[in-house]
Amino acid sequence: MGFDSARHLIDLDHLGDDEVGALVDEVVALSEGGGTGGLVGRSVAMVFFEASTRTRLSFEAAARGCGTTVTRFDAGTSSMVKGETLAETVRTVEAIGADYLVIRHNGSGSAERAAMAVRGASVINAGDGWRRHPTQALLDAATIRGALGQIRGVRVAIVGDTMHSRVARSNAALLTRLGASVVFVGPSAMTPDWSGTLGVEVSHDLRKGIAGADVVYTLRLQLERQRGGAVPSLGEYHRLFGITRERLGWANEGAVVMHPGPVNPGVELAGELLDDPRCLVHQQVAMGVFARMAVLRMLERERCDG
Ligand code: CP
């Protein structure tokens, strides 16, 4: 692998089942008022090469909640525009003074490359290309636990562009591991061929796909990652796969709606649902702060004990 996986959070797959379970427990406990601090004197650098509102701001809030200083790196005005490599950039940020580098990049595998480049800092993957978004999966698992009381036995329908979605990949991996059943629902041109490897079911029919679901997890169309032609139009996509109040009735009674954000109202999700009590979009955002605090505290324990 070329780096110490315990010092970084590149993916939740690097953690054992007990560690993942304990991490979800810690997120829930923090959300219920389970404390702050733990990293006083540490510094966190936010190294984002891709747009973000939720992940960036919640990592910053989490870092401050843990007692660290926070430095922001602006890719657009950095020396990367003069050709500096990712590896040299992260080593430079580390040398200036960062114990933790939170990195988002549109290239799959970028977080690993950063972890291989740094010498003593810990790298946290805040989303790399199509591949992984581990802290999103963690906050989603904790949100489901908070809303439904459990994850084991829960049925989650992930609706939309699962092929281009790092959120779908990370969520499917974590939720199946925690005992949920997952179905990907969407057009065949947007469904990945690896679904079966995680034990994920597939449906190309919205009504059938969300029947029996406790969670209807909608995804933004990743238009920036598609090569075109996957859907004839946004209106057609909404007609076939958009979630509305009426269609939510096809899922189980008491089903909740989730979305990682940002939402395109009227495309994957009817705008009216954003104000519906069954919609957990803003609870997810709030849980993001606690998920990122739990990750920082876990890595700090590793740095102190390891
Ligand atoms: N869910 C998510 O990653 O949102 P941002 O792109 O706003 O960080």
mmCIF file of C-alpha atoms and ligand atoms in Angstrom:
data_model
loop_
_atom_site.group_PDB
_atom_site.id
_atom_site.type_symbol
_atom_site.label_atom_id
_atom_site.label_comp_id
_atom_site.label_asym_id
_atom_site.label_seq_id
_atom_site.Cartn_x
_atom_site.Cartn_y
_atom_site.Cartn_z
ATOM 1 C CA MET A 1 0.000 0.000 0.000
ATOM 2 C CA GLY A 2 2.948 2.380 0.667
ATOM 3 C CA PHE A 3 1.513 4.137 3.749
ATOM 4 C CA ASP A 4 0.334 3.305 7.243
ATOM 5 C CA SER A 5 -3.437 2.897 6.776
ATOM 6 C CA ALA A 6 -4.103 3.281 10.531
ATOM 7 C CA ARG A 7 -2.663 6.823 10.531
ATOM 8 C CA HIS A 8 -4.972 8.014 7.738
ATOM 9 C CA LEU A 9 -8.646 7.703 6.837
ATOM 10 C CA ILE A 10 -8.658 6.877 3.139
ATOM 11 C CA ASP A 11 -11.570 4.455 3.283
ATOM 12 C CA LEU A 12 -13.622 2.750 5.986
ATOM 13 C CA ASP A 13 -12.597 -0.613 4.483
ATOM 14 C CA HIS A 14 -9.273 -0.214 6.252
ATOM 15 C CA LEU A 15 -11.054 -0.499 9.629
ATOM 16 C CA GLY A 16 -12.175 -3.740 11.230
ATOM 17 C CA ASP A 17 -15.865 -4.445 11.907
ATOM 18 C CA ASP A 18 -15.496 -3.608 15.611
ATOM 19 C CA GLU A 19 -13.740 -0.331 14.798
ATOM 20 C CA VAL A 20 -16.423 0.699 12.311
ATOM 21 C CA GLY A 21 -19.183 -0.157 14.789
ATOM 22 C CA ALA A 22 -17.404 1.809 17.528
ATOM 23 C CA LEU A 23 -16.971 4.774 15.197
ATOM 24 C CA VAL A 24 -20.697 4.901 14.393
ATOM 25 C CA ASP A 25 -21.420 4.635 18.142
ATOM 26 C CA GLU A 26 -19.050 7.549 18.797
ATOM 27 C CA VAL A 27 -20.723 9.734 16.141
ATOM 28 C CA VAL A 28 -24.145 9.075 17.691
ATOM 29 C CA ALA A 29 -22.789 9.724 21.203
ATOM 30 C CA LEU A 30 -21.208 13.021 20.114
ATOM 31 C CA SER A 31 -24.487 14.068 18.482
ATOM 32 C CA GLU A 32 -26.223 13.427 21.809
ATOM 33 C CA GLY A 33 -23.835 15.757 23.627
ATOM 34 C CA GLY A 34 -20.871 13.467 24.123
ATOM 35 C CA GLY A 35 -18.102 16.055 24.493
ATOM 36 C CA THR A 36 -15.642 18.220 22.630
ATOM 37 C CA GLY A 37 -11.859 18.739 22.561
ATOM 38 C CA GLY A 38 -9.316 15.969 22.237
ATOM 39 C CA LEU A 39 -6.954 17.580 19.728
ATOM 40 C CA VAL A 40 -5.903 20.800 21.454
ATOM 41 C CA GLY A 41 -2.629 22.059 19.976
ATOM 42 C CA ARG A 42 -3.090 20.205 16.671
ATOM 43 C CA SER A 43 -3.526 21.855 13.285
ATOM 44 C CA VAL A 44 -5.845 20.835 10.448
ATOM 45 C CA ALA A 45 -5.335 21.950 6.831
ATOM 46 C CA MET A 46 -8.316 21.908 4.477
ATOM 47 C CA VAL A 47 -6.865 20.947 1.085
ATOM 48 C CA PHE A 48 -9.816 21.092 -1.289
ATOM 49 C CA PHE A 49 -9.358 20.903 -5.060
ATOM 50 C CA GLU A 50 -13.096 20.528 -5.720
ATOM 51 C CA ALA A 51 -16.136 22.560 -4.693
ATOM 52 C CA SER A 52 -17.766 21.794 -1.355
ATOM 53 C CA THR A 53 -20.091 23.427 1.150
ATOM 54 C CA ARG A 54 -21.092 20.699 3.609
ATOM 55 C CA THR A 55 -17.895 18.677 3.862
ATOM 56 C CA ARG A 56 -15.575 21.663 4.060
ATOM 57 C CA LEU A 57 -17.601 23.630 6.609
ATOM 58 C CA SER A 58 -18.427 20.639 8.776
ATOM 59 C CA PHE A 59 -14.786 19.515 8.863
ATOM 60 C CA GLU A 60 -13.825 23.039 9.889
ATOM 61 C CA ALA A 61 -16.498 23.090 12.605
ATOM 62 C CA ALA A 62 -15.423 19.620 13.770
ATOM 63 C CA ALA A 63 -11.758 20.607 13.890
ATOM 64 C CA ARG A 64 -12.546 23.700 15.961
ATOM 65 C CA GLY A 65 -14.816 21.609 18.190
ATOM 66 C CA CYS A 66 -11.837 19.302 18.809
ATOM 67 C CA GLY A 67 -9.669 22.289 19.712
ATOM 68 C CA THR A 68 -7.423 22.491 16.612
ATOM 69 C CA THR A 69 -6.409 25.427 14.465
ATOM 70 C CA VAL A 70 -7.681 25.349 10.869
ATOM 71 C CA THR A 71 -5.819 26.446 7.725
ATOM 72 C CA ARG A 72 -7.519 26.777 4.367
ATOM 73 C CA PHE A 73 -5.702 25.992 1.114
ATOM 74 C CA ASP A 74 -7.124 27.576 -2.038
ATOM 75 C CA ALA A 75 -6.284 25.411 -5.062
ATOM 76 C CA GLY A 76 -7.239 28.136 -7.544
ATOM 77 C CA THR A 77 -4.654 30.602 -6.232
ATOM 78 C CA SER A 78 -2.018 28.035 -5.242
ATOM 79 C CA SER A 79 1.200 27.162 -7.070
ATOM 80 C CA MET A 80 -0.608 24.177 -8.592
ATOM 81 C CA VAL A 81 -1.700 26.613 -11.293
ATOM 82 C CA LYS A 82 2.049 26.893 -12.091
ATOM 83 C CA GLY A 83 2.302 23.112 -12.369
ATOM 84 C CA GLU A 84 3.182 22.013 -8.832
ATOM 85 C CA THR A 85 2.205 18.368 -8.283
ATOM 86 C CA LEU A 86 -0.290 17.071 -5.753
ATOM 87 C CA ALA A 87 2.508 15.282 -3.875
ATOM 88 C CA GLU A 88 4.667 18.406 -3.589
ATOM 89 C CA THR A 89 1.641 20.499 -2.663
ATOM 90 C CA VAL A 90 0.637 18.299 0.263
ATOM 91 C CA ARG A 91 4.239 18.035 1.474
ATOM 92 C CA THR A 92 4.459 21.818 1.363
ATOM 93 C CA VAL A 93 1.228 22.214 3.351
ATOM 94 C CA GLU A 94 2.537 19.694 5.879
ATOM 95 C CA ALA A 95 5.896 21.488 6.164
ATOM 96 C CA ILE A 96 4.168 24.796 6.882
ATOM 97 C CA GLY A 97 2.512 23.086 9.821
ATOM 98 C CA ALA A 98 -0.359 20.618 9.556
ATOM 99 C CA ASP A 99 -0.966 17.504 11.613
ATOM 100 C CA TYR A 100 -4.050 16.583 9.580
ATOM 101 C CA LEU A 101 -4.718 17.195 5.893
ATOM 102 C CA VAL A 102 -8.367 16.917 4.851
ATOM 103 C CA ILE A 103 -8.280 16.408 1.095
ATOM 104 C CA ARG A 104 -10.938 16.525 -1.608
ATOM 105 C CA HIS A 105 -9.962 15.968 -5.212
ATOM 106 C CA ASN A 106 -11.713 14.947 -8.420
ATOM 107 C CA GLY A 107 -9.141 12.241 -9.125
ATOM 108 C CA SER A 108 -9.907 8.757 -7.769
ATOM 109 C CA GLY A 109 -6.981 7.635 -5.619
ATOM 110 C CA SER A 110 -5.803 11.193 -4.817
ATOM 111 C CA ALA A 111 -6.145 10.731 -1.062
ATOM 112 C CA GLU A 112 -3.909 7.658 -1.222
ATOM 113 C CA ARG A 113 -1.349 9.576 -3.250
ATOM 114 C CA ALA A 114 -1.408 12.341 -0.636
ATOM 115 C CA ALA A 115 -0.975 9.779 2.166
ATOM 116 C CA MET A 116 2.058 8.358 0.383
ATOM 117 C CA ALA A 117 3.556 11.841 -0.019
ATOM 118 C CA VAL A 118 3.282 13.186 3.521
ATOM 119 C CA ARG A 119 5.854 12.249 6.155
ATOM 120 C CA GLY A 120 4.166 12.538 9.545
ATOM 121 C CA ALA A 121 0.727 14.066 8.988
ATOM 122 C CA SER A 122 -2.546 12.140 8.737
ATOM 123 C CA VAL A 123 -4.606 12.394 5.537
ATOM 124 C CA ILE A 124 -8.390 12.267 5.657
ATOM 125 C CA ASN A 125 -10.278 11.546 2.439
ATOM 126 C CA ALA A 126 -13.075 14.112 2.006
ATOM 127 C CA GLY A 127 -14.098 12.638 -1.369
ATOM 128 C CA ASP A 128 -11.906 11.413 -4.232
ATOM 129 C CA GLY A 129 -13.344 11.249 -7.737
ATOM 130 C CA TRP A 130 -15.953 8.527 -8.254
ATOM 131 C CA ARG A 131 -14.367 6.386 -5.638
ATOM 132 C CA ARG A 132 -14.957 7.075 -1.969
ATOM 133 C CA HIS A 133 -16.455 9.499 0.511
ATOM 134 C CA PRO A 134 -15.964 7.700 3.835
ATOM 135 C CA THR A 135 -17.076 10.467 6.183
ATOM 136 C CA GLN A 136 -20.316 10.891 4.183
ATOM 137 C CA ALA A 137 -21.041 7.181 4.637
ATOM 138 C CA LEU A 138 -20.290 7.480 8.345
ATOM 139 C CA LEU A 139 -22.600 10.457 8.870
ATOM 140 C CA ASP A 140 -25.331 8.742 6.852
ATOM 141 C CA ALA A 141 -25.091 5.547 8.897
ATOM 142 C CA ALA A 142 -25.321 7.595 12.112
ATOM 143 C CA THR A 143 -28.291 9.568 10.728
ATOM 144 C CA ILE A 144 -30.129 6.337 9.892
ATOM 145 C CA ARG A 145 -29.396 4.983 13.378
ATOM 146 C CA GLY A 146 -30.622 8.211 14.937
ATOM 147 C CA ALA A 147 -33.836 8.269 12.876
ATOM 148 C CA LEU A 148 -34.749 4.581 12.764
ATOM 149 C CA GLY A 149 -33.024 3.302 15.917
ATOM 150 C CA GLN A 150 -30.969 0.687 14.062
ATOM 151 C CA ILE A 151 -29.132 -0.103 10.854
ATOM 152 C CA ARG A 152 -29.228 -3.910 10.880
ATOM 153 C CA GLY A 153 -32.279 -5.106 8.947
ATOM 154 C CA VAL A 154 -33.021 -1.680 7.442
ATOM 155 C CA ARG A 155 -33.626 -1.602 3.673
ATOM 156 C CA VAL A 156 -32.000 1.302 1.852
ATOM 157 C CA ALA A 157 -32.855 2.181 -1.765
ATOM 158 C CA ILE A 158 -30.141 4.385 -3.281
ATOM 159 C CA VAL A 159 -31.827 6.104 -6.219
ATOM 160 C CA GLY A 160 -30.102 7.783 -9.148
ATOM 161 C CA ASP A 161 -26.671 7.960 -10.672
ATOM 162 C CA THR A 162 -24.966 5.275 -8.613
ATOM 163 C CA MET A 163 -22.329 4.685 -11.294
ATOM 164 C CA HIS A 164 -20.619 8.059 -10.915
ATOM 165 C CA SER A 165 -21.272 8.430 -7.191
ATOM 166 C CA ARG A 166 -18.578 8.005 -4.545
ATOM 167 C CA VAL A 167 -21.385 8.421 -2.000
ATOM 168 C CA ALA A 168 -23.256 5.379 -3.387
ATOM 169 C CA ARG A 169 -20.091 3.284 -3.314
ATOM 170 C CA SER A 170 -19.087 4.236 0.245
ATOM 171 C CA ASN A 171 -22.637 3.985 1.581
ATOM 172 C CA ALA A 172 -23.292 0.597 -0.016
ATOM 173 C CA ALA A 173 -20.048 -0.778 1.417
ATOM 174 C CA LEU A 174 -20.679 0.530 4.939
ATOM 175 C CA LEU A 175 -24.418 -0.106 5.193
ATOM 176 C CA THR A 176 -24.198 -3.718 3.977
ATOM 177 C CA ARG A 177 -21.365 -4.250 6.448
ATOM 178 C CA LEU A 178 -23.573 -2.922 9.251
ATOM 179 C CA GLY A 179 -26.367 -5.333 8.303
ATOM 180 C CA ALA A 180 -28.622 -3.193 6.083
ATOM 181 C CA SER A 181 -29.838 -4.411 2.696
ATOM 182 C CA VAL A 182 -29.143 -2.037 -0.195
ATOM 183 C CA VAL A 183 -30.727 -1.734 -3.635
ATOM 184 C CA PHE A 184 -29.462 0.587 -6.378
ATOM 185 C CA VAL A 185 -32.364 2.070 -8.367
ATOM 186 C CA GLY A 186 -31.812 3.961 -11.607
ATOM 187 C CA PRO A 187 -31.308 3.782 -15.358
ATOM 188 C CA SER A 188 -29.034 0.950 -16.501
ATOM 189 C CA ALA A 189 -26.624 3.504 -18.034
ATOM 190 C CA MET A 190 -26.070 4.910 -14.525
ATOM 191 C CA THR A 191 -25.755 1.626 -12.634
ATOM 192 C CA PRO A 192 -22.239 0.305 -11.924
ATOM 193 C CA ASP A 193 -21.299 -3.227 -12.910
ATOM 194 C CA TRP A 194 -19.670 -3.802 -9.498
ATOM 195 C CA SER A 195 -23.008 -3.647 -7.588
ATOM 196 C CA GLY A 196 -23.126 -7.423 -7.126
ATOM 197 C CA THR A 197 -19.706 -7.568 -5.495
ATOM 198 C CA LEU A 198 -21.107 -5.813 -2.416
ATOM 199 C CA GLY A 199 -24.308 -7.852 -2.382
ATOM 200 C CA VAL A 200 -26.258 -4.843 -3.621
ATOM 201 C CA GLU A 201 -29.481 -5.532 -5.550
ATOM 202 C CA VAL A 202 -30.317 -3.541 -8.679
ATOM 203 C CA SER A 203 -33.628 -2.269 -10.036
ATOM 204 C CA HIS A 204 -34.297 -0.102 -13.073
ATOM 205 C CA ASP A 205 -37.922 0.497 -12.044
ATOM 206 C CA LEU A 206 -38.533 3.152 -9.375
ATOM 207 C CA ARG A 207 -41.803 1.734 -8.009
ATOM 208 C CA LYS A 208 -40.400 -1.787 -7.675
ATOM 209 C CA GLY A 209 -37.018 -0.563 -6.471
ATOM 210 C CA ILE A 210 -38.274 1.501 -3.555
ATOM 211 C CA ALA A 211 -41.043 -0.944 -2.546
ATOM 212 C CA GLY A 212 -40.154 -2.156 0.959
ATOM 213 C CA ALA A 213 -37.507 0.533 1.513
ATOM 214 C CA ASP A 214 -37.125 2.181 4.928
ATOM 215 C CA VAL A 215 -34.716 4.758 3.533
ATOM 216 C CA VAL A 216 -35.025 6.337 0.085
ATOM 217 C CA TYR A 217 -31.574 7.799 -0.492
ATOM 218 C CA THR A 218 -31.577 10.064 -3.546
ATOM 219 C CA LEU A 219 -28.470 11.165 -5.436
ATOM 220 C CA ARG A 220 -27.651 14.222 -7.481
ATOM 221 C CA LEU A 221 -27.098 13.546 -11.180
ATOM 222 C CA GLN A 222 -23.303 13.758 -11.476
ATOM 223 C CA LEU A 223 -23.491 15.676 -14.759
ATOM 224 C CA GLU A 224 -19.861 16.812 -14.373
ATOM 225 C CA ARG A 225 -18.734 13.180 -14.340
ATOM 226 C CA GLN A 226 -21.022 11.804 -17.059
ATOM 227 C CA ARG A 227 -19.931 11.629 -20.651
ATOM 228 C CA GLY A 228 -23.433 12.522 -21.851
ATOM 229 C CA GLY A 229 -26.404 10.562 -23.163
ATOM 230 C CA ALA A 230 -27.205 8.734 -19.911
ATOM 231 C CA VAL A 231 -30.588 10.546 -19.686
ATOM 232 C CA PRO A 232 -32.472 12.314 -22.500
ATOM 233 C CA SER A 233 -33.277 15.351 -20.295
ATOM 234 C CA LEU A 234 -33.539 16.382 -16.650
ATOM 235 C CA GLY A 235 -37.346 16.493 -17.031
ATOM 236 C CA GLU A 236 -37.374 12.928 -18.332
ATOM 237 C CA TYR A 237 -35.123 11.831 -15.483
ATOM 238 C CA HIS A 238 -37.499 13.395 -12.940
ATOM 239 C CA ARG A 239 -40.481 11.708 -14.621
ATOM 240 C CA LEU A 240 -38.817 8.310 -14.341
ATOM 241 C CA PHE A 241 -36.750 8.499 -11.128
ATOM 242 C CA GLY A 242 -37.585 11.731 -9.268
ATOM 243 C CA ILE A 243 -38.844 11.275 -5.704
ATOM 244 C CA THR A 244 -42.059 13.119 -4.840
ATOM 245 C CA ARG A 245 -44.387 12.973 -1.835
ATOM 246 C CA GLU A 246 -46.686 10.659 -3.785
ATOM 247 C CA ARG A 247 -43.894 8.307 -4.823
ATOM 248 C CA LEU A 248 -42.509 8.152 -1.307
ATOM 249 C CA GLY A 249 -45.768 6.329 -0.540
ATOM 250 C CA TRP A 250 -44.436 3.383 -2.594
ATOM 251 C CA ALA A 251 -41.794 2.804 0.121
ATOM 252 C CA ASN A 252 -42.500 1.405 3.599
ATOM 253 C CA GLU A 253 -44.721 3.358 5.959
ATOM 254 C CA GLY A 254 -42.456 5.617 8.013
ATOM 255 C CA ALA A 255 -39.753 5.661 5.328
ATOM 256 C CA VAL A 256 -37.358 8.600 5.399
ATOM 257 C CA VAL A 257 -35.715 10.481 2.529
ATOM 258 C CA MET A 258 -32.013 11.256 2.474
ATOM 259 C CA HIS A 259 -29.694 13.049 0.065
ATOM 260 C CA PRO A 260 -25.981 13.860 0.472
ATOM 261 C CA GLY A 261 -26.427 17.312 -1.057
ATOM 262 C CA PRO A 262 -26.221 19.490 -2.944
ATOM 263 C CA VAL A 263 -29.837 18.881 -4.051
ATOM 264 C CA ASN A 264 -31.211 19.805 -7.457
ATOM 265 C CA PRO A 265 -34.870 20.429 -6.498
ATOM 266 C CA GLY A 266 -37.247 19.219 -9.193
ATOM 267 C CA VAL A 267 -34.734 16.779 -10.651
ATOM 268 C CA GLU A 268 -33.882 13.916 -8.278
ATOM 269 C CA LEU A 269 -36.106 15.216 -5.470
ATOM 270 C CA ALA A 270 -39.255 17.356 -5.547
ATOM 271 C CA GLY A 271 -38.560 20.680 -3.822
ATOM 272 C CA GLU A 272 -41.651 20.168 -1.607
ATOM 273 C CA LEU A 273 -39.891 17.246 0.099
ATOM 274 C CA LEU A 274 -37.118 19.456 1.481
ATOM 275 C CA ASP A 275 -39.616 20.818 4.042
ATOM 276 C CA ASP A 276 -41.240 17.454 4.733
ATOM 277 C CA PRO A 277 -40.565 16.000 8.213
ATOM 278 C CA ARG A 278 -39.601 12.696 6.571
ATOM 279 C CA CYS A 279 -36.711 14.395 4.789
ATOM 280 C CA LEU A 280 -33.428 14.114 6.748
ATOM 281 C CA VAL A 281 -31.219 16.243 4.487
ATOM 282 C CA HIS A 282 -30.462 18.848 7.148
ATOM 283 C CA GLN A 283 -30.086 16.259 9.927
ATOM 284 C CA GLN A 284 -27.442 14.647 7.697
ATOM 285 C CA VAL A 285 -25.574 17.948 7.447
ATOM 286 C CA ALA A 286 -25.693 18.415 11.220
ATOM 287 C CA MET A 287 -24.499 14.832 11.783
ATOM 288 C CA GLY A 288 -21.554 15.585 9.485
ATOM 289 C CA VAL A 289 -19.908 17.713 12.163
ATOM 290 C CA PHE A 290 -20.057 14.862 14.698
ATOM 291 C CA ALA A 291 -18.894 12.261 12.143
ATOM 292 C CA ARG A 292 -15.839 14.368 11.341
ATOM 293 C CA MET A 293 -15.125 14.988 15.022
ATOM 294 C CA ALA A 294 -15.236 11.230 15.623
ATOM 295 C CA VAL A 295 -12.796 10.613 12.762
ATOM 296 C CA LEU A 296 -10.349 13.238 14.044
ATOM 297 C CA ARG A 297 -10.531 11.799 17.562
ATOM 298 C CA MET A 298 -10.037 8.230 16.286
ATOM 299 C CA LEU A 299 -6.940 9.232 14.301
ATOM 300 C CA GLU A 300 -5.587 11.236 17.236
ATOM 301 C CA ARG A 301 -5.893 8.164 19.487
ATOM 302 C CA GLU A 302 -3.972 6.220 16.842
ATOM 303 C CA ARG A 303 -1.259 8.882 16.690
ATOM 304 C CA CYS A 304 -0.912 8.909 20.489
ATOM 305 C CA ASP A 305 -1.052 5.120 20.959
ATOM 306 C CA GLY A 306 0.558 3.958 17.708
HETATM 307 N N1 CP B 1 -22.217 15.769 0.453
HETATM 308 C C1 CP B 1 -21.164 16.537 0.111
HETATM 309 O O1 CP B 1 -20.033 16.051 -0.038
HETATM 310 O O2 CP B 1 -21.473 17.854 -0.037
HETATM 311 P P1 CP B 1 -20.434 18.999 -0.429
HETATM 312 O O3 CP B 1 -19.996 18.733 -1.850
HETATM 313 O O4 CP B 1 -21.200 20.286 -0.279
HETATM 314 O O5 CP B 1 -19.268 18.902 0.502
#
